[in-house]
């Protein structure tokens, strides 16, 4: 899964009522691009409804596992580098997607 998709799922998990429009704005992509991504999530069983940003149980379980791994990577990056928490988190997401 790409970094953008992981970040989108993380945002959807953090904000249960986020809209496609707001998610697209936060991700700095067009609404059409975000709609395609959301539809892909639906096809994978990660969202409840086509075109909606509400995670299914499968989606929630998936992103919770990823969050734990990102948390551990973030901690490790902070301990081994001079990155602040947010910089380390962004790098952890990239590292996670690269390794998977």
XYZ file of C-alpha atoms in Angstrom, residues 3 8-9 13 15 22 36 38 40 50 54 56 63 67 71-72 75 77 90 99-100:
21
model
C 2.238 6.167 1.616
C -5.583 8.581 4.058
C -6.588 5.592 6.152
C -9.445 6.565 11.445
C -11.664 11.670 12.068
C -11.972 17.407 3.273
C -11.004 6.728 -6.733
C -11.909 5.568 -1.463
C -10.450 1.101 -4.039
C -18.672 3.018 -1.794
C -16.062 5.380 7.040
C -15.214 -1.025 8.102
C -5.057 0.509 10.316
C -0.526 2.407 13.671
C 4.386 4.148 16.533
C 7.319 1.798 17.127
C 9.957 6.007 18.597
C 13.593 7.201 14.656
C 6.177 11.020 8.614
C 9.376 -2.171 3.749
C 5.966 -3.609 2.955
